[in-house]
Structure formats: C-alpha cells, structure tokens
C-alpha cells in the first residue's frame, strides 16, 4: 500500500476524476477527506470507498470561498492531526468565447479553477510543511493546447501550470513537492459538459476520442493512478512537473487509409 497512514484531501471529489482520485488513494491505504460543494456527490464517493473497506469522510467545501477553505483546513487538522497530500482538482468549465462569456462567469471560473488552488494551498501549506507533503494540481492539455469555445477555461489551465512551477520553487527547499497533471479528454463531468454543448454530442465524443493516439478518451482512474503516484514516495524527486496523461493527444489523426 503506497499511501498507508497518509491523510489525503481531494477537492471536487464528488464526481469524475476527483472521485477516482479519492477512491484510488483510499485503495492505497489513505484516509481521504472528500471536499466538494456538491454534498450528494461527495456522499456517494464516501459510500463507494467505505463499501470497498476504505476510509473517507465528507467535508462540504467551496474552494473559491476563503472561509470555507479555512473550515476545511480546521476540520482536517482537528480530525486527523495532519495532511500528507492535497489534490487540487475542483474546477468548472464555461464553454464560451470571450465575447459570449459574462464578466460574472469569467470571474467565477477563475476563482474556482485558479483561486481554489491558491486558497487550498495557502491554508494547507503550514501543515504540508510539517509532513513534507505533496500537492497535486489538476491542469489539462488545454493548458498548452487550446480548443475552440473555452478561452476562459484554457486560461485557467495554463495558469495552473505556471502556479505549480512557482509553488514548487518557493516550497521545494521546505520538502513540499508540487506537481500538476495534464489529462486529455477523460470520461467525466467537464468533458461530458463540452460534448453536450456541441450540436451532436455523440459525434463530438467520437471525434474527441480520435484526437488521441489511442483513439479513445481516458477513464478517470487512469488519471487518478498518476495522482497516487505523484502523492507517494515513488515520486520523491519530482516537483514542478506537468505530467501529461493524455493517450497521445494531438497525435491521433486517422491514418490516410481510413
Ligand atoms: N474530464 C476531462 O476531460 C478533463 C480533462 C482535463 C482536465 N480535467 C480536469 O479534471 C478536473 C475534474 O474534472 P471532471 O471532468 O472530473 O469534472 P466533474 O464536473 O466531474 O467534477 C468536478 C467536481 O468539482 C466540484 N466543484 C465545482 N465547483 C466547486 C467548488 N467551488 N468547490 C468545490 N468543489 C467544486 C463539482 O461539484 C464536481 O464534483 C478538473 O480540474 C478539470 O479541469 C478534466
């Protein structure tokens, strides 16, 4: 078990990739705090973990709200005395151009996707320093390979790559490692939202798969297993990295014969 006796906080763990990160961390022996704004989804994640004899609790959290994040930190330290890994996964995606997106939507997306990482990292850092813990930020291939109709989302995912490197530089000498993961299309909420925003969602899903060399979109657990790797001691000399988990995104154009 790679994360035995470790305390892992996963934001946005009420569905999709975050849920998979929580489940895979628990399978490796971690006690998991499932932090999500959506209590119903978070409860379901805990139910699945406990059914598999793992340990997890829910804490309702809005990562864009400083008071809510401070409460998550207080709860974690009061209940478990420490934190070993923070997986900053929560995000939203507004599928609009900058002309169409409203000022409020732009700010909300920035404050959840980037602000949430800032707040959770800021308030957990004093405790991560004690355990020489690790932060895993969820970016995206959209951090460096943009697509139409999601300018604001791509902006946040590029910002996360920069923020990851900056945090790694500032806190590496204290023993805190900070990495990010850049997934390709994954069969989870945000990709589904993107497919549904297209005129033909089923066609959009197939076409998305073909953007990857493996000719399919990924599964949440295929990202989560990399998050577990980055959390644990096997990645002890990795920090500031952007780990691409994308099935060969951008190299999946069909051969001419097809
Ligand atoms: N699905 C993909 O194809 C894909 C690809 C690349 C990167 N990602 C990244 O992976 C992460 C998860 O994406 P997903 O597809 O699993 O999404 P999802 O919608 O299934 O899950 C996101 C979770 O975040 C929660 N959340 C939203 N706002 C929150 C807030 N303010 N505070 C706390 N929780 C909040 C939601 O309730 C939800 O449970 C995101 O960071 C996303 O950018 C996803």
Short mmCIF file of N, CA and C and ligand atoms in Angstrom, two decimals, residues 12 14-18 36-38 61-64 89-92 112 138-140 153 157 183-186 188-191, ligand 1:
data_model
loop_
_atom_site.label_atom_id
_atom_site.label_comp_id
_atom_site.label_asym_id
_atom_site.label_seq_id
_atom_site.Cartn_x
_atom_site.Cartn_y
_atom_site.Cartn_z
N UNK A 12 -13.21 18.68 -5.12
CA UNK A 12 -14.01 18.26 -6.28
C UNK A 12 -14.08 16.76 -6.38
N UNK A 14 -16.48 14.88 -5.50
CA UNK A 14 -17.85 14.40 -5.56
C UNK A 14 -18.24 13.81 -6.90
N UNK A 15 -17.33 13.83 -7.86
CA UNK A 15 -17.62 13.17 -9.14
C UNK A 15 -16.33 13.05 -9.95
N UNK A 16 -16.43 12.33 -11.06
CA UNK A 16 -15.40 12.30 -12.09
C UNK A 16 -14.00 11.95 -11.62
N UNK A 17 -13.04 12.76 -12.07
CA UNK A 17 -11.62 12.49 -11.79
C UNK A 17 -11.33 12.62 -10.30
N UNK A 18 -11.95 13.60 -9.64
CA UNK A 18 -11.73 13.78 -8.20
C UNK A 18 -12.21 12.58 -7.41
N UNK A 36 -16.11 18.81 -1.43
CA UNK A 36 -16.84 19.20 -2.64
C UNK A 36 -17.98 20.13 -2.25
N UNK A 37 -18.37 20.97 -3.20
CA UNK A 37 -19.51 21.86 -2.96
C UNK A 37 -20.81 21.07 -3.08
N UNK A 38 -20.74 19.94 -3.78
CA UNK A 38 -21.91 19.08 -4.02
C UNK A 38 -21.92 17.93 -3.01
N UNK A 61 -17.29 21.85 0.92
CA UNK A 61 -16.33 22.94 0.74
C UNK A 61 -16.60 23.67 -0.57
N UNK A 62 -16.53 24.99 -0.51
CA UNK A 62 -16.49 25.80 -1.73
C UNK A 62 -15.06 26.33 -1.83
N UNK A 63 -14.29 25.78 -2.76
CA UNK A 63 -12.87 26.14 -2.83
C UNK A 63 -12.63 27.60 -3.21
N UNK A 64 -13.67 28.27 -3.73
CA UNK A 64 -13.49 29.67 -4.11
C UNK A 64 -13.75 30.62 -2.94
N UNK A 89 -8.31 19.51 -7.33
CA UNK A 89 -8.94 19.00 -8.56
C UNK A 89 -10.19 19.78 -8.98
N UNK A 90 -10.87 20.44 -8.02
CA UNK A 90 -12.17 21.08 -8.33
C UNK A 90 -12.03 22.11 -9.46
N UNK A 91 -12.97 22.08 -10.37
CA UNK A 91 -12.98 23.07 -11.45
C UNK A 91 -14.35 23.10 -12.10
N UNK A 92 -14.59 24.21 -12.80
CA UNK A 92 -15.77 24.32 -13.66
C UNK A 92 -15.30 24.71 -15.06
N UNK A 112 -12.78 29.63 -9.03
CA UNK A 112 -12.84 28.21 -8.66
C UNK A 112 -11.55 27.50 -9.13
N UNK A 138 -4.72 19.74 -10.64
CA UNK A 138 -5.28 19.19 -11.88
C UNK A 138 -5.33 20.30 -12.93
N UNK A 139 -4.42 20.21 -13.89
CA UNK A 139 -4.47 21.13 -15.04
C UNK A 139 -5.16 20.39 -16.17
N UNK A 140 -4.64 20.51 -17.40
CA UNK A 140 -5.27 19.88 -18.57
C UNK A 140 -4.33 20.05 -19.76
N UNK A 153 -11.58 28.80 -19.74
CA UNK A 153 -11.13 27.53 -19.14
C UNK A 153 -9.66 27.28 -19.48
N UNK A 157 -6.31 26.77 -17.02
CA UNK A 157 -5.49 25.55 -17.01
C UNK A 157 -4.03 25.88 -17.31
N UNK A 183 -4.44 16.07 -18.06
CA UNK A 183 -5.15 14.99 -18.76
C UNK A 183 -5.64 15.43 -20.13
N UNK A 184 -5.77 14.46 -21.04
CA UNK A 184 -6.53 14.67 -22.28
C UNK A 184 -8.01 14.55 -21.94
N UNK A 185 -8.84 14.26 -22.95
CA UNK A 185 -10.27 14.08 -22.67
C UNK A 185 -10.47 12.86 -21.78
N UNK A 186 -11.22 13.05 -20.72
CA UNK A 186 -11.50 11.97 -19.77
C UNK A 186 -13.02 11.84 -19.63
N UNK A 188 -15.61 12.11 -17.90
CA UNK A 188 -16.06 12.68 -16.61
C UNK A 188 -16.81 13.98 -16.91
N UNK A 189 -17.24 14.64 -15.84
CA UNK A 189 -18.21 15.73 -15.95
C UNK A 189 -17.88 16.84 -16.94
N UNK A 190 -16.65 17.35 -16.89
CA UNK A 190 -16.37 18.52 -17.72
C UNK A 190 -16.34 18.18 -19.20
N UNK A 191 -15.79 17.00 -19.55
CA UNK A 191 -15.80 16.59 -20.96
C UNK A 191 -17.24 16.36 -21.42
N1 LIG B 1 -12.96 15.50 -17.93
C1 LIG B 1 -11.96 15.87 -18.70
O1 LIG B 1 -11.93 15.55 -19.91
C2 LIG B 1 -10.81 16.64 -18.13
C3 LIG B 1 -9.68 16.82 -18.95
C4 LIG B 1 -8.59 17.54 -18.47
C5 LIG B 1 -8.62 18.05 -17.18
N2 LIG B 1 -9.73 17.86 -16.40
C6 LIG B 1 -9.69 18.43 -15.05
O2 LIG B 1 -10.01 17.44 -14.11
C7 LIG B 1 -10.71 18.02 -13.01
C8 LIG B 1 -12.02 17.29 -12.77
O3 LIG B 1 -12.81 17.34 -13.95
P1 LIG B 1 -14.06 16.36 -14.15
O4 LIG B 1 -14.27 16.22 -15.61
O5 LIG B 1 -13.90 15.16 -13.30
O6 LIG B 1 -15.23 17.31 -13.60
P2 LIG B 1 -16.57 16.99 -12.77
O7 LIG B 1 -17.50 18.09 -13.13
O8 LIG B 1 -17.00 15.58 -12.95
O9 LIG B 1 -16.07 17.19 -11.28
C9 LIG B 1 -15.75 18.45 -10.78
C10 LIG B 1 -16.15 18.47 -9.31
O10 LIG B 1 -15.77 19.75 -8.77
C11 LIG B 1 -16.81 20.17 -7.91
N3 LIG B 1 -16.79 21.62 -7.76
C12 LIG B 1 -17.18 22.57 -8.65
N4 LIG B 1 -17.05 23.78 -8.12
C13 LIG B 1 -16.58 23.61 -6.86
C14 LIG B 1 -16.26 24.49 -5.81
N5 LIG B 1 -16.41 25.83 -5.93
N6 LIG B 1 -15.79 23.99 -4.66
C15 LIG B 1 -15.64 22.65 -4.51
N7 LIG B 1 -15.95 21.76 -5.46
C16 LIG B 1 -16.41 22.24 -6.62
C17 LIG B 1 -18.09 19.68 -8.58
O11 LIG B 1 -19.17 19.63 -7.66
C18 LIG B 1 -17.67 18.32 -9.08
O12 LIG B 1 -17.91 17.29 -8.13
C19 LIG B 1 -10.86 19.49 -13.35
O13 LIG B 1 -9.81 20.23 -12.76
C20 LIG B 1 -10.72 19.53 -14.86
O14 LIG B 1 -10.27 20.77 -15.34
C21 LIG B 1 -10.82 17.18 -16.85
#
